[in-house]
Every structure is written in C-alpha cells, then in structure tokens.
CSV table of C-alpha atoms in Angstrom, one decimal:
chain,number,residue,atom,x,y,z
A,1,UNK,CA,-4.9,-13.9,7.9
A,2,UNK,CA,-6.0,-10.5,8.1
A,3,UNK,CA,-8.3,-9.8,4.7
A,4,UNK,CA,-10.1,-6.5,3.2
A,5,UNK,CA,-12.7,-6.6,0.8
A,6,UNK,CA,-12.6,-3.6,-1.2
A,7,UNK,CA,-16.0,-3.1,-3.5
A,8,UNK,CA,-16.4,-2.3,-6.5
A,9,UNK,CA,-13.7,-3.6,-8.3
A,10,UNK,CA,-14.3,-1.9,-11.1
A,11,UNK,CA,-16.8,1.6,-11.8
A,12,UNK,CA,-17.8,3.6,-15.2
A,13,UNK,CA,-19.9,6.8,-14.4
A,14,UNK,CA,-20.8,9.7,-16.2
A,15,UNK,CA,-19.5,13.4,-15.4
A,16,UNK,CA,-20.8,15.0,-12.5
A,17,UNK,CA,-22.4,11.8,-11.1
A,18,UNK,CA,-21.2,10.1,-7.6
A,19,UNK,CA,-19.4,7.1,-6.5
A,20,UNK,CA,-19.2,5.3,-3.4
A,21,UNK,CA,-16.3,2.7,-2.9
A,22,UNK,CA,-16.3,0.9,0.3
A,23,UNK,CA,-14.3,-1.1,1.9
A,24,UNK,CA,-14.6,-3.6,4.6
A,25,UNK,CA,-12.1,-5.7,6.2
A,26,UNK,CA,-13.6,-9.2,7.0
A,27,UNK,CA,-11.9,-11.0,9.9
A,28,UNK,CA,-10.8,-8.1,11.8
A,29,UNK,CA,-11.4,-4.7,13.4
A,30,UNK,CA,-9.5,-1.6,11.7
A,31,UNK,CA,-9.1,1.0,14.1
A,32,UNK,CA,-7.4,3.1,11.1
A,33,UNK,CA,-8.1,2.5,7.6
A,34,UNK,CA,-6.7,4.6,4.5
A,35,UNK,CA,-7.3,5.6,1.8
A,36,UNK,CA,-4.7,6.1,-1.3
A,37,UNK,CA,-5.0,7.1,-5.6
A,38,UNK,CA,-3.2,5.7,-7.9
A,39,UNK,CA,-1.7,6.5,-11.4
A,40,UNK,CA,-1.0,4.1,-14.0
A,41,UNK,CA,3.1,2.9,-13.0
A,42,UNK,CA,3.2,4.8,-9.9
A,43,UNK,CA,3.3,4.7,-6.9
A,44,UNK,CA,0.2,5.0,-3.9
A,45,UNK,CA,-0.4,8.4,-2.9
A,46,UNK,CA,-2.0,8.4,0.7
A,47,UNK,CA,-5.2,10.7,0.2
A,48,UNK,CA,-6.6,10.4,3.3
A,49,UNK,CA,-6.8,8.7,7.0
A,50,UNK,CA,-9.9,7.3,8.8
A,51,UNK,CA,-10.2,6.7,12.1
A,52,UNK,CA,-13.5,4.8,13.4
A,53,UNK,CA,-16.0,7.3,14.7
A,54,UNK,CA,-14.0,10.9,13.8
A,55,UNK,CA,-13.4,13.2,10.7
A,56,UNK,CA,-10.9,11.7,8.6
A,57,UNK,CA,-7.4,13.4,8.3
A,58,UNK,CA,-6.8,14.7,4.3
A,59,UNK,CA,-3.4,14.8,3.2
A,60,UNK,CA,-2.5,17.8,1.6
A,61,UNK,CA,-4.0,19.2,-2.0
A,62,UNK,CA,-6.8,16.2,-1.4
A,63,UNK,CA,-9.8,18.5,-1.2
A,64,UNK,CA,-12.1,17.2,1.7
A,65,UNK,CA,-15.7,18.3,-0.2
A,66,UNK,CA,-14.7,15.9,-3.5
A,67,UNK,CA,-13.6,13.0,-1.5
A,68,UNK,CA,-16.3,12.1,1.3
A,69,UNK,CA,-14.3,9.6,4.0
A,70,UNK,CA,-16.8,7.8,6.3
A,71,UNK,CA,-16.1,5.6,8.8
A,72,UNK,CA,-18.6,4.5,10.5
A,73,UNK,CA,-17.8,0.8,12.3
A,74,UNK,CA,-14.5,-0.5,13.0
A,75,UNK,CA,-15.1,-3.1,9.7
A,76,UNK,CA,-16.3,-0.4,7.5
A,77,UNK,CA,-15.2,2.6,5.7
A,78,UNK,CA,-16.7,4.6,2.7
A,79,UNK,CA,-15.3,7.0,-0.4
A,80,UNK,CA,-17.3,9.1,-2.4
A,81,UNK,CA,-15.9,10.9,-5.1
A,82,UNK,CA,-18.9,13.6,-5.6
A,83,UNK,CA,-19.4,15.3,-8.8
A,84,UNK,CA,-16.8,12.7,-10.6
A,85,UNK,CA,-14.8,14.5,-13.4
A,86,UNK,CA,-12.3,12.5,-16.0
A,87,UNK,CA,-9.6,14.1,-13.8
A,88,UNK,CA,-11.1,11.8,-10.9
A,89,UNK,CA,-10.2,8.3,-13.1
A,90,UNK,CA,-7.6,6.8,-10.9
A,91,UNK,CA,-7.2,3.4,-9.2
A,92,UNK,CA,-8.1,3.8,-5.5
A,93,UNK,CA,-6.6,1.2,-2.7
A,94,UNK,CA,-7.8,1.0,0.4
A,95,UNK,CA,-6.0,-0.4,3.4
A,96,UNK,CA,-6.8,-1.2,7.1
A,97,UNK,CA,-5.0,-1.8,10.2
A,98,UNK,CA,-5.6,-3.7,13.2
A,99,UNK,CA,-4.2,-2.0,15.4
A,100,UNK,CA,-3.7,-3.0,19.2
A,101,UNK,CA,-0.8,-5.0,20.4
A,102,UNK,CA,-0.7,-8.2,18.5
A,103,UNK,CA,1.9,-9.3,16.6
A,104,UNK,CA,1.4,-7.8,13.0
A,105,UNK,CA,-1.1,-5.2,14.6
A,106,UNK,CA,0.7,-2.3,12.5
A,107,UNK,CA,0.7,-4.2,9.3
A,108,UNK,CA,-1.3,-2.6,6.5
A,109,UNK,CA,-3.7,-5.1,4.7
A,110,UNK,CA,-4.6,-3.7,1.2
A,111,UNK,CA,-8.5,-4.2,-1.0
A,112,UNK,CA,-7.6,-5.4,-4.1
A,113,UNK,CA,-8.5,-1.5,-5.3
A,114,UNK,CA,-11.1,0.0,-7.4
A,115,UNK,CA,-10.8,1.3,-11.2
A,116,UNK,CA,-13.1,4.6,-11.8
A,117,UNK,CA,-13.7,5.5,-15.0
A,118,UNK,CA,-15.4,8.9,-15.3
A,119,UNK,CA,-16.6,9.1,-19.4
B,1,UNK,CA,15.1,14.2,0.4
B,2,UNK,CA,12.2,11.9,0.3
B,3,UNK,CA,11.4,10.1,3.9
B,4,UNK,CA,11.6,7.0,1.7
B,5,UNK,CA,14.0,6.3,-1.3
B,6,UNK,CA,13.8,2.8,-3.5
B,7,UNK,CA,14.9,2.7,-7.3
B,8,UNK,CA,11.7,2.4,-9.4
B,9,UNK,CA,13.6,0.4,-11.9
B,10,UNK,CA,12.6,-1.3,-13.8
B,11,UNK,CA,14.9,-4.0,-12.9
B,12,UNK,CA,14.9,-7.2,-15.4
B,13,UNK,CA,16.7,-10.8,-14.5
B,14,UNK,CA,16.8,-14.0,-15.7
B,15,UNK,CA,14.7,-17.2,-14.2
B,16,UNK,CA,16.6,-18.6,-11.2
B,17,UNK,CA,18.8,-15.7,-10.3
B,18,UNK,CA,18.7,-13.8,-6.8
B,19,UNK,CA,17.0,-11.0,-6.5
B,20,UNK,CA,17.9,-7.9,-4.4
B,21,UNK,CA,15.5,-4.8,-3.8
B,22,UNK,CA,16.4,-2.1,-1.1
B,23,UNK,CA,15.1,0.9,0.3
B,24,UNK,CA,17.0,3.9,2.5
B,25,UNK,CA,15.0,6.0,4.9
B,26,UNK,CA,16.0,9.0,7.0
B,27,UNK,CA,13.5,8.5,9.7
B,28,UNK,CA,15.1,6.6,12.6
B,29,UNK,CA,11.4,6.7,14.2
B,30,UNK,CA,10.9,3.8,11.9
B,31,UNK,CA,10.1,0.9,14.2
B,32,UNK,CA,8.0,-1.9,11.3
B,33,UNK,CA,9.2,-2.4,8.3
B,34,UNK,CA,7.1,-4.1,5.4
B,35,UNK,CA,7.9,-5.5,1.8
B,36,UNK,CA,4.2,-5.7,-0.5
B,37,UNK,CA,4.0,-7.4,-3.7
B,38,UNK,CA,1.9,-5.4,-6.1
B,39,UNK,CA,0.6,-6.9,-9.5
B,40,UNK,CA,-0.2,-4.8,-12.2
B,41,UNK,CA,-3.9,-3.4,-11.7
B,42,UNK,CA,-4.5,-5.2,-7.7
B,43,UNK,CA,-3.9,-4.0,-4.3
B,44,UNK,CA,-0.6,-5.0,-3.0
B,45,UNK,CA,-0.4,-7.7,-1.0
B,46,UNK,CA,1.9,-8.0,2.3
B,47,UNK,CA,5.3,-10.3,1.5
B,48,UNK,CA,6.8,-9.9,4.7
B,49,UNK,CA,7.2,-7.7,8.0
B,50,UNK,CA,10.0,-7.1,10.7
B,51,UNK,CA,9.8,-5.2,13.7
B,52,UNK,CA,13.1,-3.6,14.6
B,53,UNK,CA,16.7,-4.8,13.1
B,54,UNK,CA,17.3,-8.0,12.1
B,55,UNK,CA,16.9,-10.7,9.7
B,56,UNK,CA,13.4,-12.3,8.8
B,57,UNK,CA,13.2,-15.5,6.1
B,58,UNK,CA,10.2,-16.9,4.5
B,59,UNK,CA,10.7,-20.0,1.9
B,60,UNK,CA,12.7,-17.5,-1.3
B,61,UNK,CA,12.3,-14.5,0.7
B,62,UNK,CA,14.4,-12.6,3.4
B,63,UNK,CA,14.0,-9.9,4.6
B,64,UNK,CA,16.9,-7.4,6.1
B,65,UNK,CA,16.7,-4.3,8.4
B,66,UNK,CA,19.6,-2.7,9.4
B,67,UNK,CA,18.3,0.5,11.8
B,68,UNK,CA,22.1,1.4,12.4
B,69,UNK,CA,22.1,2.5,8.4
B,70,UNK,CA,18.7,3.3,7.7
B,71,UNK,CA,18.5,0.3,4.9
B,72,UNK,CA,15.9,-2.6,4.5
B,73,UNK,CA,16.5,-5.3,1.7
B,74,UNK,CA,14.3,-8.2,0.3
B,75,UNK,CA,16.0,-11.0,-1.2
B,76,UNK,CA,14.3,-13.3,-4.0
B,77,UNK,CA,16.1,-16.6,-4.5
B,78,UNK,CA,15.4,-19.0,-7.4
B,79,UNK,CA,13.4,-16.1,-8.2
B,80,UNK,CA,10.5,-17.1,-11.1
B,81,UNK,CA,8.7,-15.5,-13.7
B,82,UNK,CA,5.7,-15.1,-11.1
B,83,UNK,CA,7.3,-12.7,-9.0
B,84,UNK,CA,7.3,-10.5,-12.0
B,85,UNK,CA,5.6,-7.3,-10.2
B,86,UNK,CA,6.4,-4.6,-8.2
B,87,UNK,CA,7.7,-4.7,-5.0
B,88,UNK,CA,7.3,-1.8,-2.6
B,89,UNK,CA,9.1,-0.9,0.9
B,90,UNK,CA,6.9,0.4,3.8
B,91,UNK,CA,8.2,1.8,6.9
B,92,UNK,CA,6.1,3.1,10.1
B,93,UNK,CA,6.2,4.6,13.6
B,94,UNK,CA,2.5,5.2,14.8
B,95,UNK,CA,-0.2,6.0,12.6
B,96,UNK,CA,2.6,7.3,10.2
B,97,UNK,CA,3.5,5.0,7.3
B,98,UNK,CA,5.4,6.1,4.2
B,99,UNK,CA,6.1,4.0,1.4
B,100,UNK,CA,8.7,3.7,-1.3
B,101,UNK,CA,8.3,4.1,-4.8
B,102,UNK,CA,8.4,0.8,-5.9
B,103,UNK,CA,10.4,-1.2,-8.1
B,104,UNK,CA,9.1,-2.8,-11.0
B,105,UNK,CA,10.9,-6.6,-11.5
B,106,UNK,CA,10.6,-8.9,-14.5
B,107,UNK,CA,12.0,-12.3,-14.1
B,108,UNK,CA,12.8,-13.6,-17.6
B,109,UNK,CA,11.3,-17.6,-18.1
C-alpha cells in the first residue's frame, strides 16, 4: 500500500527560529501533495497545495512568506514555518496523492503528522 | 452551507453494537468518496474508498454512497473499543478534496 513518511514527528523551538517538516512518500510518486494545520479536536484545515515542480497554491488567510512549500521531486515535499511564534504550535498532516489512472490514484495517503511546539 | 456536513459528535456506544456515521454534501461534482480513521494525536489513516454510487464492504466496514441524495455512510459492525477515534468523510472531483468535520466515536468495552 501506498505509505508517506512524514518527519519530524515531534518539534520544540524557540521564538523566531525555523522549522522544516518534510514529507516523503515511500513507494509512490505524488504528483500533488498537501499540506494541512490542525487544532487540538478539530478538524484538518487544508493550508496549502503542492504540485511537483511549481509554486504551491495557499488557501486563503495562510500567508505564503510564514509557510515556505517546496516541492521539489515527485517523493518529496518541504514546510517551513519561518520565524515560528507560539501562535504557529499546531499539528501539521501532510498528505500525498498518486495521481494517474490507477485504481485508488485519487486517494489521499496521510504522514502520521508533526507536533510544533514554539516556547 | 458548508460543501461538506458530518455531526462532530461525539457519539458514544456500547461494545458490539453497529455503528453508523454519515456525511451530506452539496457538490454533485463529487466523483471519490473516502472514510479515514484518525487517532488522537496521528495522521488519519484511509478506511475505505468508492468511486461513484454504490455499496463497498471490507470485514466490519461498509461503505455507502448514494450520488442521487448527496449522502455517504460507514457502517461499524461488532464495533470494538479499538475503533474508538474519529472518523472523517472525504469527497473529491480533481485536485479538489473537502473533508468533513469529523466525528469523534467511543465504543464502550
């Protein structure tokens, strides 16, 4: 099955630092990968969307210059959070799809996520 | 109205009993339609997909779309303590994907 490695799994920084987050999916290529936040009991909140070799699409109120997308290969995307406040401390999930005409080619496949704490 | 509507619960039940979670949607673009399992602090995890209408069944799961109504359901049978989590809906046509809000389910030992 279809599997995405999402690293790290867990991040303390202080204020004003960076963080990188990447995620990788292991056994297939994602021609789209997303990115999504999210709060303690709620639901994911799409923040962005990749596409292998172009800019990445922001959703609305996601400010492009604090969240760096990067997608470089077709197993590889990137998030930095630059100048990380406590308002940045959120869960972050990404997902990536095959794509393509394959059965399941549409289905998402989720990291297991990444907890930033910004002290 | 949201694209996507499914009752966040929380919804509680005892070990054994069937389970029923549903979602409504108003976009009749909607072509897959995805159930993910999501444990408290991990990614969610994909339960089952169908393409289209129909009926789709996996060991306690099945999995309903009806296109004509805009409603998807996941049953649980024998349901166990382990599928305590939260369940959420997906829906997509494309590159767009919108997910419901999940519901939270406890099943009682």
């Amino acid at each position: 099955g279809a599997v995405v490695s999402q690293h790290p799994s867990r991040v303390i920084c202080k204020s004003g630092t960076s963080v990188k987050i990447e995620c990788r999916s292991l056994d297939f290529q994602a021609t789209t990968m997303f990115w999504y936040r999210q709060f303690p009991k709620q639901s994911l909140m799409l923040m962005a969307t990749s596409n292998e070799g172009s800019k990445a699409t922001y959703e609305q109120g996601v400010e492009k210059d604090k969240f760096l997308i990067n997608h470089a290969s077709l197993t590889l995307s990137t998030l930095t959070v630059t100048s990380a406040h406590p308002e940045d401390s959120s869960f972050y999930i990404c997902s990536a799809r095959r794509g393509g005409f394959s059965s399941g080619a549409n289905v998402l496949t989720f990291g297991a996520g990444s907890r930033l704490t910004v002290l | 109205q949201k694209e996507v509507e499914q009752d966040p619960g929380p919804l509680s039940v005892p070990e054994g009993a069937i389970v029923s979670l549903n979602c409504t949607y108003s976009n009749s673009a909607f072509q897959y339609f995805m159930w993910y399992r999501q444990y408290s602090r991990k990614g969610p995890e994909l339960l089952m997909y169908t393409y289209s209408s129909g009926n789709k069944e996996d060991g306690r799961f099945t999995a309903q779309v009806d296109k004509s109504s805009k409603y998807i359901s996941l049953f649980i049978r024998d349901s166990q303590p382990s599928d305590s989590a939260t369940y959420l809906c997906a829906m997509s046509f494309g590159n767009d994907m919108r997910f419901g809000a999940g519901t939270r389910l406890t099943v009682k030992p």
